[in-house]
């Protein structure tokens, strides 16, 4: 996974490649386990619901009730419609979690079916039986594995054989002595249900599904089957795929997983807005990752993969990333830096800016004395660490305010606010200005609850940094309490948030302007104070990261690299390669000026450039003519014989180039006109 | 006054049979006369058809088991290949002849093998002097197997030279079965739908032991009054009857009404049944959810049905891709210029369109369009520049797997794939609203 050899191959180890590699791996492992934990927690509710559904579904199978209603009722197949959202790449993890939970709590018999394996009912049955009977293998003792293997080949893929298998395994577990039982089987019932999961319901063909449901509904009395439909779009797809006669055989209940946007918010909250991990993303990089998520795939897995790429790229390309570690290790690592690494520090733009601000004596020390530099670096890095902790707290406080303003001038999600703060000084932006103005119009109850939330956020920090701020905010709170006439009259010109949403920003501001002249009430004075205080906190703590010294050590800013890797543009790359071969081949002879065609270029490039000038249908003869003209251009036209007769070699080269173009999908033979080919791309003409 | 009479079978059995198959007496007596006595050769093949739940399978099964005729009963959906089907018949034959549970595995790949093995199985025991019945349920599936299967089954008696009758059960008429090359014509027989009186009679038969038959019959009467218009499926009706009976009994259990207070009971149950018709019957909510609701006495309104969840979250560009696909599917190609070029000039709709374009494109359904047109429309409807990245192309493919688009003509995937947009107007309008795109302005039909 990691380009380990590359990490190490860079000459001597003056740049700590070994250590960087180890740091990178341990960091990634931490993050990976953290994300898995998050995912597990998020899916917990869904899985619990499913488990209780499953345990309910076949409770009557065991009881064998003789009640009248039970006899009269039609036995439907219990079915869970699991709506998972369109981020199909994330589903695998959910299904894996689901299957683990089911095998632990409900039943060892879980089969996962994918549409691509089941083009027909036969394949479906084969797959199903293969999976179910395999899970039987680990119940069996190992010595009779061979005979199971043999019998499996001969087994007929039909429901009766499945039922007889089910009977035999459930009976076997009954008769087994408890010591021989798997430790988990005690939690399963005597006749655990057989769960069949259709991972991608949309892709199954109607016929396969219908046949399977019809068949299994006939045997539901003998085989306690439960179906789970993994649905990416909407549950309506069930009615689209199954006619009423088939869907009436099912007892469908709906389950919904949390939306992927919420999932992403949690991930960002737990991975980025925390001081737990030393590695940080720069504004551009984060924007790229979020954009890919929101614009293209909605896939949290891809987001995490992108994050992983950032980590690898950072540790690979930035020699100083060795210092991107937890606070406890910083001292040791800084003091063991080599001279080369010190030079690397001195080359950092943020460090140079820092040096320029110091007085001349210190400047010389910093630039010449390695050990002095190391002491300073350690201090700076610790500062950076403290900055992060404070940054996150204040960001959350500010978010408490901005997330309840009408129209959300600074964004509804905390990630938007985070991006805005990373990009530049947030207090210099227009959006911030209008947010403050709106905040000055909040009503008392809202303001008080917001302040309380802020106090909670600041209290949760371990350091003493915010003790004063907490005190101040508490003071505000008591002042609000002491204010007379807790109800706000219209004169106070305050509106509840919910009401504010109905007004346009502009009218609100105008409203405020008109009241400017009036004398301020006590409440209004206090409100101004609060907002001003929040503003002061923001100015102090939410400084953009790239203004901090040594931010390059922990911030990854290679947005262009990331975009190239994650959001590749194959068409553009292909066009560049064919249109401007110099870009990739780096051959001076190929450098062409102003769209001319060099005859030194590979044949396919010449043919491609010529075809760009044609319409939808290309005459092969004309094309060949043009090709030979270009190729012959350098040679002296002394050969009179070849003037009207194209050289065989050139002809052959032309044919080869054209068929290469056809292979790449630019043209295809046309039946409309003889000796013509059709263009498959548009653009040039 | 037994309707069923046949000298070959004991009268007691016939009487029992008659009770078990209400409203199907005439069909059963016809069948009996075709079957004749046990040892007599019967018609080689009988084709029985009738609508869903008109009692074909049930009548056949009851008839054969009550009279203890040797038979094999196979569902052709379940045994989806000819090999499985033939082997299953042989396995059942073994068990019905020897009576023992022991069945040795059979191998039978072709019909030739089948005939040979069949002769062996029948020759071995007492089956020889009785007609053996092979019932193939859902026989329409036979048409999808090898071409020789259906004709061979129709004349199995002749091929095996044994006393065997094949009975095919199906929901479709014989004309749709007849192979091109011709075949032996079976004796066809029609099972008509149950009338409302029949349904009433059959459903009332199984009343719960706690309540009198009259009480239950009154309930069934109300139930049929509500559901008969939409559903004549006996199975489904019985299921619905069982689901809602507890609610019907409620006033009686509470002592507010006695069993004969039909009017009061009707008032109590009727709105409930109507609600059931819109929810449980359509499988909008499941029957177990319905029962739980009944027990809690809650309103079904709390539970949203399946079709209430139509909302779907899509990535930003996927939404635009879908909108572009919709426009490409429902607008004539020539109008693209008018919609997406800045200086298109004024084109009057009446002069502009050809005759066939005057019918609404929405009535004609989506038309296929090439990939390039989709991308061209996408580039012109998205405000900022869209790079043709791999992600955009993969999004198109995922829209296809989500069945929001469908690919037309699978063979041309690389050269020039063509797609169709399969979403509805309401759906696309909801999508367009989330990205502030006024799709109606861009649709030729609404110009």
mmCIF file of C-alpha atoms in Angstrom, chain A residues 53 56 68-69 72-76 81 85-86 88 121-123 125 154 156-160 202-204 207 210-211 214-215 218-219 232-241 244-245 247-254 256 259-261 292-298 566-572 662 665 667-669 680-682, chain B residues 75 77-81 83-85 87-88 91 105 138 141 144 203 206-210 216 235-236 238-239 241-243 245 281-289 291-292 304-307 309-318 371-373 375-376 379 384 388-393 395 401-404 412 414-416 422:
data_model
loop_
_atom_site.group_PDB
_atom_site.id
_atom_site.type_symbol
_atom_site.label_atom_id
_atom_site.label_comp_id
_atom_site.label_asym_id
_atom_site.label_seq_id
_atom_site.Cartn_x
_atom_site.Cartn_y
_atom_site.Cartn_z
ATOM 1 C CA UNK A 53 -36.767 -7.401 13.590
ATOM 2 C CA UNK A 56 -39.200 -11.205 15.972
ATOM 3 C CA UNK A 68 -56.738 -19.976 14.529
ATOM 4 C CA UNK A 69 -55.389 -16.691 13.151
ATOM 5 C CA UNK A 72 -55.531 -18.817 8.564
ATOM 6 C CA UNK A 73 -52.926 -16.204 7.901
ATOM 7 C CA UNK A 74 -50.779 -16.564 4.904
ATOM 8 C CA UNK A 75 -47.154 -17.145 5.810
ATOM 9 C CA UNK A 76 -45.291 -14.202 4.385
ATOM 10 C CA UNK A 81 -35.948 -3.182 3.127
ATOM 11 C CA UNK A 85 -28.407 5.778 0.156
ATOM 12 C CA UNK A 86 -26.706 6.166 -3.183
ATOM 13 C CA UNK A 88 -22.821 2.295 -2.993
ATOM 14 C CA UNK A 121 -32.134 -18.259 -10.758
ATOM 15 C CA UNK A 122 -29.768 -21.186 -11.167
ATOM 16 C CA UNK A 123 -26.713 -19.113 -10.368
ATOM 17 C CA UNK A 125 -29.328 -20.915 -5.938
ATOM 18 C CA UNK A 154 -23.090 -33.525 -6.368
ATOM 19 C CA UNK A 156 -28.651 -30.489 -6.480
ATOM 20 C CA UNK A 157 -29.265 -26.798 -6.426
ATOM 21 C CA UNK A 158 -32.841 -26.936 -5.347
ATOM 22 C CA UNK A 159 -34.879 -25.929 -2.374
ATOM 23 C CA UNK A 160 -35.449 -29.480 -1.049
ATOM 24 C CA UNK A 202 -31.640 -2.402 -8.065
ATOM 25 C CA UNK A 203 -29.340 -4.473 -10.201
ATOM 26 C CA UNK A 204 -31.149 -7.779 -9.836
ATOM 27 C CA UNK A 207 -37.316 -12.538 -13.061
ATOM 28 C CA UNK A 210 -39.622 -13.120 -8.549
ATOM 29 C CA UNK A 211 -38.700 -16.744 -9.040
ATOM 30 C CA UNK A 214 -42.070 -17.581 -5.247
ATOM 31 C CA UNK A 215 -39.971 -20.652 -4.617
ATOM 32 C CA UNK A 218 -43.595 -22.273 -0.890
ATOM 33 C CA UNK A 219 -41.094 -23.618 1.567
ATOM 34 C CA UNK A 232 -29.668 2.434 -2.781
ATOM 35 C CA UNK A 233 -32.439 4.607 -4.179
ATOM 36 C CA UNK A 234 -35.888 4.533 -2.640
ATOM 37 C CA UNK A 235 -38.100 1.723 -1.386
ATOM 38 C CA UNK A 236 -40.369 2.307 -4.354
ATOM 39 C CA UNK A 237 -38.000 0.110 -6.290
ATOM 40 C CA UNK A 238 -39.587 -2.924 -4.628
ATOM 41 C CA UNK A 239 -42.893 -2.141 -6.231
ATOM 42 C CA UNK A 240 -41.178 -1.400 -9.503
ATOM 43 C CA UNK A 241 -39.366 -4.703 -9.553
ATOM 44 C CA UNK A 244 -48.306 -7.350 -6.609
ATOM 45 C CA UNK A 245 -48.689 -11.096 -6.814
ATOM 46 C CA UNK A 247 -44.798 -8.583 -3.268
ATOM 47 C CA UNK A 248 -47.865 -9.939 -1.527
ATOM 48 C CA UNK A 249 -45.734 -12.885 -0.490
ATOM 49 C CA UNK A 250 -43.516 -10.582 1.519
ATOM 50 C CA UNK A 251 -43.878 -8.900 4.859
ATOM 51 C CA UNK A 252 -41.771 -5.826 4.227
ATOM 52 C CA UNK A 253 -40.476 -3.510 6.908
ATOM 53 C CA UNK A 254 -38.419 -0.462 6.205
ATOM 54 C CA UNK A 256 -33.088 3.511 6.989
ATOM 55 C CA UNK A 259 -27.520 9.856 5.564
ATOM 56 C CA UNK A 260 -24.023 9.979 4.173
ATOM 57 C CA UNK A 261 -23.791 13.718 4.776
ATOM 58 C CA UNK A 292 -15.421 15.252 -4.562
ATOM 59 C CA UNK A 293 -17.754 14.017 -1.886
ATOM 60 C CA UNK A 294 -20.560 16.479 -2.487
ATOM 61 C CA UNK A 295 -20.292 16.792 -6.241
ATOM 62 C CA UNK A 296 -19.399 13.320 -7.301
ATOM 63 C CA UNK A 297 -19.870 10.308 -5.147
ATOM 64 C CA UNK A 298 -21.237 10.884 -1.634
ATOM 65 C CA UNK A 566 -8.479 11.597 -7.182
ATOM 66 C CA UNK A 567 -10.258 13.492 -9.879
ATOM 67 C CA UNK A 568 -8.421 12.392 -12.964
ATOM 68 C CA UNK A 569 -9.498 13.584 -16.375
ATOM 69 C CA UNK A 570 -8.764 10.792 -18.827
ATOM 70 C CA UNK A 571 -10.155 12.586 -21.846
ATOM 71 C CA UNK A 572 -8.075 15.649 -21.199
ATOM 72 C CA UNK A 662 -10.093 3.325 -33.698
ATOM 73 C CA UNK A 665 -12.394 5.025 -29.524
ATOM 74 C CA UNK A 667 -13.442 6.856 -34.794
ATOM 75 C CA UNK A 668 -15.401 3.916 -36.041
ATOM 76 C CA UNK A 669 -16.063 2.517 -39.488
ATOM 77 C CA UNK A 680 -17.026 9.575 -32.179
ATOM 78 C CA UNK A 681 -15.923 12.712 -30.366
ATOM 79 C CA UNK A 682 -16.940 16.260 -30.821
ATOM 80 C CA UNK B 75 -43.834 -27.027 -9.357
ATOM 81 C CA UNK B 77 -40.865 -22.653 -11.085
ATOM 82 C CA UNK B 78 -39.036 -24.416 -8.361
ATOM 83 C CA UNK B 79 -37.323 -26.905 -10.642
ATOM 84 C CA UNK B 80 -36.088 -24.410 -13.113
ATOM 85 C CA UNK B 81 -34.029 -26.636 -15.376
ATOM 86 C CA UNK B 83 -32.631 -31.810 -15.357
ATOM 87 C CA UNK B 84 -33.865 -30.702 -11.960
ATOM 88 C CA UNK B 85 -37.448 -31.238 -13.036
ATOM 89 C CA UNK B 87 -34.847 -35.791 -11.414
ATOM 90 C CA UNK B 88 -37.429 -34.437 -8.997
ATOM 91 C CA UNK B 91 -37.234 -38.952 -6.778
ATOM 92 C CA UNK B 105 -29.656 -40.173 -5.909
ATOM 93 C CA UNK B 138 -46.992 -23.513 -13.274
ATOM 94 C CA UNK B 141 -42.238 -22.487 -17.298
ATOM 95 C CA UNK B 144 -38.540 -21.946 -21.390
ATOM 96 C CA UNK B 203 -64.162 -18.077 3.343
ATOM 97 C CA UNK B 206 -63.148 -21.896 8.388
ATOM 98 C CA UNK B 207 -64.578 -19.905 11.207
ATOM 99 C CA UNK B 208 -62.634 -19.539 14.435
ATOM 100 C CA UNK B 209 -63.719 -21.970 17.133
ATOM 101 C CA UNK B 210 -64.563 -19.214 19.639
ATOM 102 C CA UNK B 216 -67.997 -15.053 11.007
ATOM 103 C CA UNK B 235 -55.412 -16.489 -0.492
ATOM 104 C CA UNK B 236 -55.088 -12.767 -0.068
ATOM 105 C CA UNK B 238 -58.245 -15.092 3.703
ATOM 106 C CA UNK B 239 -55.093 -13.403 4.911
ATOM 107 C CA UNK B 241 -59.769 -11.684 6.992
ATOM 108 C CA UNK B 242 -57.463 -13.173 9.576
ATOM 109 C CA UNK B 243 -55.598 -9.892 10.021
ATOM 110 C CA UNK B 245 -60.869 -10.201 12.581
ATOM 111 C CA UNK B 281 -53.151 -4.734 0.956
ATOM 112 C CA UNK B 282 -50.693 -2.734 -1.142
ATOM 113 C CA UNK B 283 -47.861 -3.853 1.126
ATOM 114 C CA UNK B 284 -47.195 -0.262 2.002
ATOM 115 C CA UNK B 285 -46.807 -1.426 5.556
ATOM 116 C CA UNK B 286 -46.271 -5.019 6.503
ATOM 117 C CA UNK B 287 -48.886 -7.194 8.078
ATOM 118 C CA UNK B 288 -46.924 -7.569 11.283
ATOM 119 C CA UNK B 289 -46.686 -3.786 11.565
ATOM 120 C CA UNK B 291 -51.112 -6.093 13.708
ATOM 121 C CA UNK B 292 -48.889 -4.214 16.116
ATOM 122 C CA UNK B 304 -45.239 5.972 6.662
ATOM 123 C CA UNK B 305 -45.655 3.510 3.878
ATOM 124 C CA UNK B 306 -42.981 2.496 1.422
ATOM 125 C CA UNK B 307 -44.055 4.916 -1.253
ATOM 126 C CA UNK B 309 -40.066 7.526 1.035
ATOM 127 C CA UNK B 310 -39.477 8.783 -2.462
ATOM 128 C CA UNK B 311 -36.875 11.324 -1.506
ATOM 129 C CA UNK B 312 -33.418 10.473 -2.696
ATOM 130 C CA UNK B 313 -30.167 12.232 -2.023
ATOM 131 C CA UNK B 314 -27.822 12.478 -4.962
ATOM 132 C CA UNK B 315 -24.432 14.124 -5.415
ATOM 133 C CA UNK B 316 -24.531 17.570 -7.019
ATOM 134 C CA UNK B 317 -23.315 16.588 -10.468
ATOM 135 C CA UNK B 318 -25.407 13.443 -10.463
ATOM 136 C CA UNK B 371 -23.415 10.135 -24.459
ATOM 137 C CA UNK B 372 -22.040 13.227 -26.169
ATOM 138 C CA UNK B 373 -25.387 14.936 -26.225
ATOM 139 C CA UNK B 375 -22.426 15.827 -21.782
ATOM 140 C CA UNK B 376 -23.072 18.806 -24.039
ATOM 141 C CA UNK B 379 -21.926 21.560 -19.704
ATOM 142 C CA UNK B 384 -19.425 26.645 -13.358
ATOM 143 C CA UNK B 388 -14.787 15.846 -17.952
ATOM 144 C CA UNK B 389 -13.158 13.870 -15.200
ATOM 145 C CA UNK B 390 -13.312 10.170 -14.606
ATOM 146 C CA UNK B 391 -15.681 10.873 -11.748
ATOM 147 C CA UNK B 392 -18.286 12.326 -14.089
ATOM 148 C CA UNK B 393 -18.167 9.251 -16.296
ATOM 149 C CA UNK B 395 -21.352 8.801 -12.110
ATOM 150 C CA UNK B 401 -26.848 0.740 -11.940
ATOM 151 C CA UNK B 402 -29.310 2.652 -9.803
ATOM 152 C CA UNK B 403 -31.771 2.261 -12.664
ATOM 153 C CA UNK B 404 -32.281 5.982 -13.010
ATOM 154 C CA UNK B 412 -22.160 -0.636 -28.548
ATOM 155 C CA UNK B 414 -17.458 1.574 -26.178
ATOM 156 C CA UNK B 415 -18.172 3.220 -29.493
ATOM 157 C CA UNK B 416 -21.169 5.310 -28.742
ATOM 158 C CA UNK B 422 -36.186 6.405 -16.729
#
